[in-house]
mmCIF file with all atom_site columns, C-alpha atoms in Angstrom:
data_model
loop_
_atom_site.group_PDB
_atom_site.id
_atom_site.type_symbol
_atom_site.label_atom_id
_atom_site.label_alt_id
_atom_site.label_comp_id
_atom_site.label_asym_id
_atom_site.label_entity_id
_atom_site.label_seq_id
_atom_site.pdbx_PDB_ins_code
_atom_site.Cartn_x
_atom_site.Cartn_y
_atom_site.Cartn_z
_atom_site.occupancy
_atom_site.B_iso_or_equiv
_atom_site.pdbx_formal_charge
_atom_site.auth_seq_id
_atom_site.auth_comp_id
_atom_site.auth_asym_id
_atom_site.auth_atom_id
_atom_site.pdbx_PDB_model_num
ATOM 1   C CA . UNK A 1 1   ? 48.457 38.756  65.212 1.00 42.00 ? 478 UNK A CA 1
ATOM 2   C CA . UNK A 1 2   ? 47.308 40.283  61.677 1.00 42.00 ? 479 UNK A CA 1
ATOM 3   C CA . UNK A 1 3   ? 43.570 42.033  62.061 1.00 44.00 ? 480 UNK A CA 1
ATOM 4   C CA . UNK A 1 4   ? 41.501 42.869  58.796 1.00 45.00 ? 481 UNK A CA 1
ATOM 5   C CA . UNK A 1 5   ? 43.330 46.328  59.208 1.00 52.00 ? 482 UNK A CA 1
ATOM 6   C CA . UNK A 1 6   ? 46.735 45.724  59.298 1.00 87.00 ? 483 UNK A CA 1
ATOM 7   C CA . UNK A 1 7   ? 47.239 43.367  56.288 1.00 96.00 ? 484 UNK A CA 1
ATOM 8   C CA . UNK A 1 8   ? 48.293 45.053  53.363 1.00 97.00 ? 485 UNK A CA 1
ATOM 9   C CA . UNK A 1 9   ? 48.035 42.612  50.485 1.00 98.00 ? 486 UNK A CA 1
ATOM 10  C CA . UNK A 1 10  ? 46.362 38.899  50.055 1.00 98.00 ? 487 UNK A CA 1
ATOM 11  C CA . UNK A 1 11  ? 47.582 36.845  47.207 1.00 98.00 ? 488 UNK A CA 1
ATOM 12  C CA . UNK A 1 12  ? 45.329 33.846  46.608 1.00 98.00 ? 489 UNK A CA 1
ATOM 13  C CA . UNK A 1 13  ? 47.716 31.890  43.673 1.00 98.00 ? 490 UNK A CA 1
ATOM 14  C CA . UNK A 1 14  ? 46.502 29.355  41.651 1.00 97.00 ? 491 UNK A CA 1
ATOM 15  C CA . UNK A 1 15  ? 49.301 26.710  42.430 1.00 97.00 ? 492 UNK A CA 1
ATOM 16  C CA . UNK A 1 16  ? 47.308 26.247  45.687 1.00 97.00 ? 493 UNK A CA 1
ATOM 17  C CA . UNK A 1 17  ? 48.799 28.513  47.993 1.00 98.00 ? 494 UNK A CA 1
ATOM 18  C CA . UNK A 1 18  ? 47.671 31.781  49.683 1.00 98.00 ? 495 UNK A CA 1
ATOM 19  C CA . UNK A 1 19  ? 49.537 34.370  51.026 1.00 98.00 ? 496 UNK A CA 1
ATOM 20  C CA . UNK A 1 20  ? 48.812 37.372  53.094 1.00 98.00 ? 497 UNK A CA 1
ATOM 21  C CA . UNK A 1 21  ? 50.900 40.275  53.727 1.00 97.00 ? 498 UNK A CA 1
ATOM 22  C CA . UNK A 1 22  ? 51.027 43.018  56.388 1.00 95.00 ? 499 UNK A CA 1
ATOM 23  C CA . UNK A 1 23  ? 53.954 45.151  57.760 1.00 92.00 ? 500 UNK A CA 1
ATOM 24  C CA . UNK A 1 24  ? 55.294 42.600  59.870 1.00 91.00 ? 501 UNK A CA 1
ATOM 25  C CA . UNK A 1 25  ? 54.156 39.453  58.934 1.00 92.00 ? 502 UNK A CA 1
ATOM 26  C CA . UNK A 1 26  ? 53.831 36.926  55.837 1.00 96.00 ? 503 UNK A CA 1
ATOM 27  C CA . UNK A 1 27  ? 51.807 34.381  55.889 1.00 96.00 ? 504 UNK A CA 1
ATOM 28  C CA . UNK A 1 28  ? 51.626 31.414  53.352 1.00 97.00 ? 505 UNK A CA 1
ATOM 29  C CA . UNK A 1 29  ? 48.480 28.522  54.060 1.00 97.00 ? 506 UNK A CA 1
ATOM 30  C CA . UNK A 1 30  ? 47.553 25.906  51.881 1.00 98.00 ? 507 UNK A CA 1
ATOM 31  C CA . UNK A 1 31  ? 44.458 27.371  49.848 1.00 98.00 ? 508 UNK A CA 1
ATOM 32  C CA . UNK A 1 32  ? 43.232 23.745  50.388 1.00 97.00 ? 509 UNK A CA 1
ATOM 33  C CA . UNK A 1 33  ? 42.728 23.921  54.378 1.00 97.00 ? 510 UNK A CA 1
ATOM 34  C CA . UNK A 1 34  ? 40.648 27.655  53.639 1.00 98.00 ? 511 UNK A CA 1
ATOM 35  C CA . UNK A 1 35  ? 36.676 27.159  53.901 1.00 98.00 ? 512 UNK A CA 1
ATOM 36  C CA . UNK A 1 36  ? 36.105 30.456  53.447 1.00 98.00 ? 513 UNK A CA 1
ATOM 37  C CA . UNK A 1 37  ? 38.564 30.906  50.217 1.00 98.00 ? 514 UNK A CA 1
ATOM 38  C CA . UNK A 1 38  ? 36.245 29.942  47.294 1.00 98.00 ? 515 UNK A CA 1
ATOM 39  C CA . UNK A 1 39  ? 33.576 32.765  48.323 1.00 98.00 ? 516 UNK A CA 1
ATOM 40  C CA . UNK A 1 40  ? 36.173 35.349  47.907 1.00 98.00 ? 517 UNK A CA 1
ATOM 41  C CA . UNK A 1 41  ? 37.478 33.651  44.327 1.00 98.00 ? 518 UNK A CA 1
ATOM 42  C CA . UNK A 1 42  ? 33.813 33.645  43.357 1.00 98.00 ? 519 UNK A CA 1
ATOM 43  C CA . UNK A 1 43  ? 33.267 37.499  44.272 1.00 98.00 ? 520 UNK A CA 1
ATOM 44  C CA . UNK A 1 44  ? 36.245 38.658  42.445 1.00 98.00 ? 521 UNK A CA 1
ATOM 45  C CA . UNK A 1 45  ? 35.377 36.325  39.369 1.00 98.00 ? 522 UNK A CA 1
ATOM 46  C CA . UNK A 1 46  ? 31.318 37.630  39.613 1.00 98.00 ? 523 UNK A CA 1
ATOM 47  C CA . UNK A 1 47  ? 33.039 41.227  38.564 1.00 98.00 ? 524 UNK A CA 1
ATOM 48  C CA . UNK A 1 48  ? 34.684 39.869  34.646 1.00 97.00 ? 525 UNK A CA 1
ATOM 49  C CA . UNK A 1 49  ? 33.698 41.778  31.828 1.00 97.00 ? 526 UNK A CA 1
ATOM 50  C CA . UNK A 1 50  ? 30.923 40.055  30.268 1.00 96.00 ? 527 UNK A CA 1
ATOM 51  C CA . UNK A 1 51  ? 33.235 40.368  27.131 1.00 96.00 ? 528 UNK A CA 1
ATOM 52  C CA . UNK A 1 52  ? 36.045 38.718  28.533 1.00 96.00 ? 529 UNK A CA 1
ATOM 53  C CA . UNK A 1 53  ? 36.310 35.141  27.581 1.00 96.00 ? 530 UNK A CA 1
ATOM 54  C CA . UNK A 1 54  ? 38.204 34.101  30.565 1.00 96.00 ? 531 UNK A CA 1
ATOM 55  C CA . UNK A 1 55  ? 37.429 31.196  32.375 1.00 95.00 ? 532 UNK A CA 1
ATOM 56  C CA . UNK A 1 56  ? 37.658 30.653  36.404 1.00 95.00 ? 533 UNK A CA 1
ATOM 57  C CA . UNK A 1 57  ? 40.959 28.809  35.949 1.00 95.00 ? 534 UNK A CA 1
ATOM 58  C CA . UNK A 1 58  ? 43.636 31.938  37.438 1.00 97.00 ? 535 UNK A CA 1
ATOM 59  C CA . UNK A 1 59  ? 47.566 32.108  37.948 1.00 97.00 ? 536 UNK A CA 1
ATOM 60  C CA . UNK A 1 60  ? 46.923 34.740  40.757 1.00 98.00 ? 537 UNK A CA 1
ATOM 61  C CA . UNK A 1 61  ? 44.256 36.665  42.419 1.00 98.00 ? 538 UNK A CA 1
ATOM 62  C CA . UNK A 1 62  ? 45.563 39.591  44.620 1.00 98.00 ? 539 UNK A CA 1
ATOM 63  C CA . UNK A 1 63  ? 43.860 41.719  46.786 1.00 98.00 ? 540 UNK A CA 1
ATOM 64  C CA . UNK A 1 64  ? 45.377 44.942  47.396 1.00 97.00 ? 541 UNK A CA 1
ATOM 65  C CA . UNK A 1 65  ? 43.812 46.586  51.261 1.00 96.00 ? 542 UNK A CA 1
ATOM 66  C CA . UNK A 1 66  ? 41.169 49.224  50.484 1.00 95.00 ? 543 UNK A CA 1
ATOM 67  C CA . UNK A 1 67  ? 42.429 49.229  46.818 1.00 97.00 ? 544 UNK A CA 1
ATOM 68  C CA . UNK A 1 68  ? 41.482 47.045  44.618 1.00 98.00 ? 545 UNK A CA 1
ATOM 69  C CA . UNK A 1 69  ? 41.854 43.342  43.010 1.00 98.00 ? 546 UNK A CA 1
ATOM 70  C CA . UNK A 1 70  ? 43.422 42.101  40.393 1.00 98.00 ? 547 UNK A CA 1
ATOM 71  C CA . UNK A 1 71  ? 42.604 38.866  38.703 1.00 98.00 ? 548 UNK A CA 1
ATOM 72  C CA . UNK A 1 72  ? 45.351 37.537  36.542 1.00 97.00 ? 549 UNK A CA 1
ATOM 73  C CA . UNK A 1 73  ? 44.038 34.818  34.447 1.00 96.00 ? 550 UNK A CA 1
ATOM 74  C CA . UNK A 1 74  ? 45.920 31.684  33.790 1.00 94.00 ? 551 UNK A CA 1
ATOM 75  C CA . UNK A 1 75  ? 44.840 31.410  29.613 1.00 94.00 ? 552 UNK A CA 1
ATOM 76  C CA . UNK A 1 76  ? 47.608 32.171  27.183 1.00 93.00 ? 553 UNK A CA 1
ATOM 77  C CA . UNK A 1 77  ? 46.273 36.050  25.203 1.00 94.00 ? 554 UNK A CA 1
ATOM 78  C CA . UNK A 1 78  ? 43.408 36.611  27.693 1.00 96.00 ? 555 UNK A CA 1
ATOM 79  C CA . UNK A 1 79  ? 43.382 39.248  29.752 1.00 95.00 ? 556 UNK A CA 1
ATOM 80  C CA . UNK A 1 80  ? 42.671 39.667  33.376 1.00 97.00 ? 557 UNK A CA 1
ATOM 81  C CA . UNK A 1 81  ? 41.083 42.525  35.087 1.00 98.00 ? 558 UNK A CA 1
ATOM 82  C CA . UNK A 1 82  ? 40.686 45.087  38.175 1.00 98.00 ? 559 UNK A CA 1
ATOM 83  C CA . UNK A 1 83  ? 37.850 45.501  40.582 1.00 98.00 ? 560 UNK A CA 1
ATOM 84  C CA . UNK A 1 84  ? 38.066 48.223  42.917 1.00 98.00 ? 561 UNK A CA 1
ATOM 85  C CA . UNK A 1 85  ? 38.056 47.145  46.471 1.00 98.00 ? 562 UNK A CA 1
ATOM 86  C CA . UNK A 1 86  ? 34.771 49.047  47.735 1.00 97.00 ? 563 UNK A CA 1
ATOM 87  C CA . UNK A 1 87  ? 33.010 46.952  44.984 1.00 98.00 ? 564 UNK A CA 1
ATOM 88  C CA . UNK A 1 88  ? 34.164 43.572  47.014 1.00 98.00 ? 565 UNK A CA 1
ATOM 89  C CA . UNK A 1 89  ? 32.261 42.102  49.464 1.00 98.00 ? 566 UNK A CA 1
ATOM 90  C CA . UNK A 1 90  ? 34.494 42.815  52.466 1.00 97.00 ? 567 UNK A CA 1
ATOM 91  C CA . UNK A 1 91  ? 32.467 40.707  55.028 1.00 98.00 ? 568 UNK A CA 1
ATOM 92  C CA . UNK A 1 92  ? 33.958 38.000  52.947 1.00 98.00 ? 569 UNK A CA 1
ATOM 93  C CA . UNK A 1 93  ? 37.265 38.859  52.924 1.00 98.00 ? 570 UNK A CA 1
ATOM 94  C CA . UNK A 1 94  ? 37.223 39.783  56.344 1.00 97.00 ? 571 UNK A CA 1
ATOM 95  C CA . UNK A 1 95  ? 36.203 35.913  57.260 1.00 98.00 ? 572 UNK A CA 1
ATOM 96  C CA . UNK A 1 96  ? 38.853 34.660  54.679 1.00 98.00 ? 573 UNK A CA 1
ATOM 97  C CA . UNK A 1 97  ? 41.490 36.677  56.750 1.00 97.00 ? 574 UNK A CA 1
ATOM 98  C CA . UNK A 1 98  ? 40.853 35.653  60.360 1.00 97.00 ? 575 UNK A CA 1
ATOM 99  C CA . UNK A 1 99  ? 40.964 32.100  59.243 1.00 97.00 ? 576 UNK A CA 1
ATOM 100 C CA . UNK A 1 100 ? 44.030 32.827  57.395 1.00 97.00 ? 577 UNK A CA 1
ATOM 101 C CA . UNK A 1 101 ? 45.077 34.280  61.005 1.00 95.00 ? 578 UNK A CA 1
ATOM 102 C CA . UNK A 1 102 ? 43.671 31.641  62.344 1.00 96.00 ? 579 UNK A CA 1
ATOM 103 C CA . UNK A 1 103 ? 45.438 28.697  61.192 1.00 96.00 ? 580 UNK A CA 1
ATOM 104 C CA . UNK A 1 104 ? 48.082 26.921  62.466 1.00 93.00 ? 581 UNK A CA 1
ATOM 105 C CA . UNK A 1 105 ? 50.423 24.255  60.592 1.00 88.00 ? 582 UNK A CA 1
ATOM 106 C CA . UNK A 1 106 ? 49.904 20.837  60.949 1.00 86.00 ? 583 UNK A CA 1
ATOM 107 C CA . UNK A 1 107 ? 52.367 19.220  63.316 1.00 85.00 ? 584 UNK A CA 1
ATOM 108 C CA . UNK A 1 108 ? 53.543 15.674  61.499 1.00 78.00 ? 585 UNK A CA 1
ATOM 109 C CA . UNK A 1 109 ? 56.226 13.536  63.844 1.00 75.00 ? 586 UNK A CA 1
ATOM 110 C CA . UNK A 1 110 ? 58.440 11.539  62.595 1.00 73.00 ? 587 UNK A CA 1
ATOM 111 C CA . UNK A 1 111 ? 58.387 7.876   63.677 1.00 68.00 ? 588 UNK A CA 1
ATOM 112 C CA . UNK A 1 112 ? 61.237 6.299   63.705 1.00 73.00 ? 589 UNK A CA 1
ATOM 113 C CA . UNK A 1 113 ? 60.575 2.300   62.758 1.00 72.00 ? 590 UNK A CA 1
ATOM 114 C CA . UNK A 1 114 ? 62.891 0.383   65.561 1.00 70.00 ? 591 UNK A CA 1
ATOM 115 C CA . UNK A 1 115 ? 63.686 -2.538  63.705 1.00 72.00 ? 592 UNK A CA 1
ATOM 116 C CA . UNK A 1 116 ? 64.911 -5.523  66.257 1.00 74.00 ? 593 UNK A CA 1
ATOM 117 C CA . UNK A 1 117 ? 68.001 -7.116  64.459 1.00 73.00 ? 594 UNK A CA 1
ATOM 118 C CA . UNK A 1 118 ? 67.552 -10.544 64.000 1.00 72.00 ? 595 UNK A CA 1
ATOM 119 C CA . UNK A 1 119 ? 69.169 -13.248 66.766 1.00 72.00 ? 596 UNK A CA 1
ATOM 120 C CA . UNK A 1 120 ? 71.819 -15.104 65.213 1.00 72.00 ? 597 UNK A CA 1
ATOM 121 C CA . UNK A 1 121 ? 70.259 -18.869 64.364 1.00 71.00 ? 598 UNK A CA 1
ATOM 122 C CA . UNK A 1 122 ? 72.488 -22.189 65.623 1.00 69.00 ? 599 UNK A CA 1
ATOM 123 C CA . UNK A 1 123 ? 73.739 -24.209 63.251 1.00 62.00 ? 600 UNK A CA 1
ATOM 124 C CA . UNK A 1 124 ? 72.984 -27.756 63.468 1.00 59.00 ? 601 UNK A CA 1
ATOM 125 C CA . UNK A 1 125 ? 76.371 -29.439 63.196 1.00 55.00 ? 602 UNK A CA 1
#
């Protein structure tokens, strides 16, 4: 199992997926079943340039290990930036990452509907 030190890269896409990366593993979750995945969005967004008109609509966030992050911003022109990763708040992506560990796929049966065939119905002759 991943730890916060053995992942190498964390893509958080703006389809709705998230991704994380180590040397031998990849993980994809649902971004929708992470509790903990808005609080690192809203860290990366706090660091835009006040000058940069983009808005908190992305195509991809990803986090690079001990690096930095790169926000690439889902508006036609506008550009996205990079926020070195000691500026983060770790504590915050460390949380994001165990649940990403964490979390195990749904299990959905399928259900078969047994349908009884109908009896044949007499005739009245």
């Amino acid at each position: 199992m991943a730890t916060t030190t053995t992942w190498s890269t964390l893509h958080i896409f703006g389809y709705g997926e998230t991704q994380l990366i180590g040397t031998d593993f990849n993980k994809k979750v649902p971004s929708s079943a992470l509790t903990t995945l808005q609080a690192v969005v809203d860290n990366v967004y706090s660091f835009k340039p006040v000058d940069n008109p983009a808005t908190e609509q992305y195509h991809a966030i990803n986090i690079f290990n001990d690096m930095f992050a790169d926000w690439q911003t889902s508006q036609q022109g506008v550009q996205g930036w990079r926020t070195q990763y000691a500026e983060l708040d770790v504590t915050l992506i460390d949380a994001l990452i165990v649940e990403i560990n964490a979390y195990v796929e749904p299990i959905t049966e399928n259900v078969e509907e047994v349908v009884e065939p109908t009896p044949p119905t007499e005739s009245a002759e």
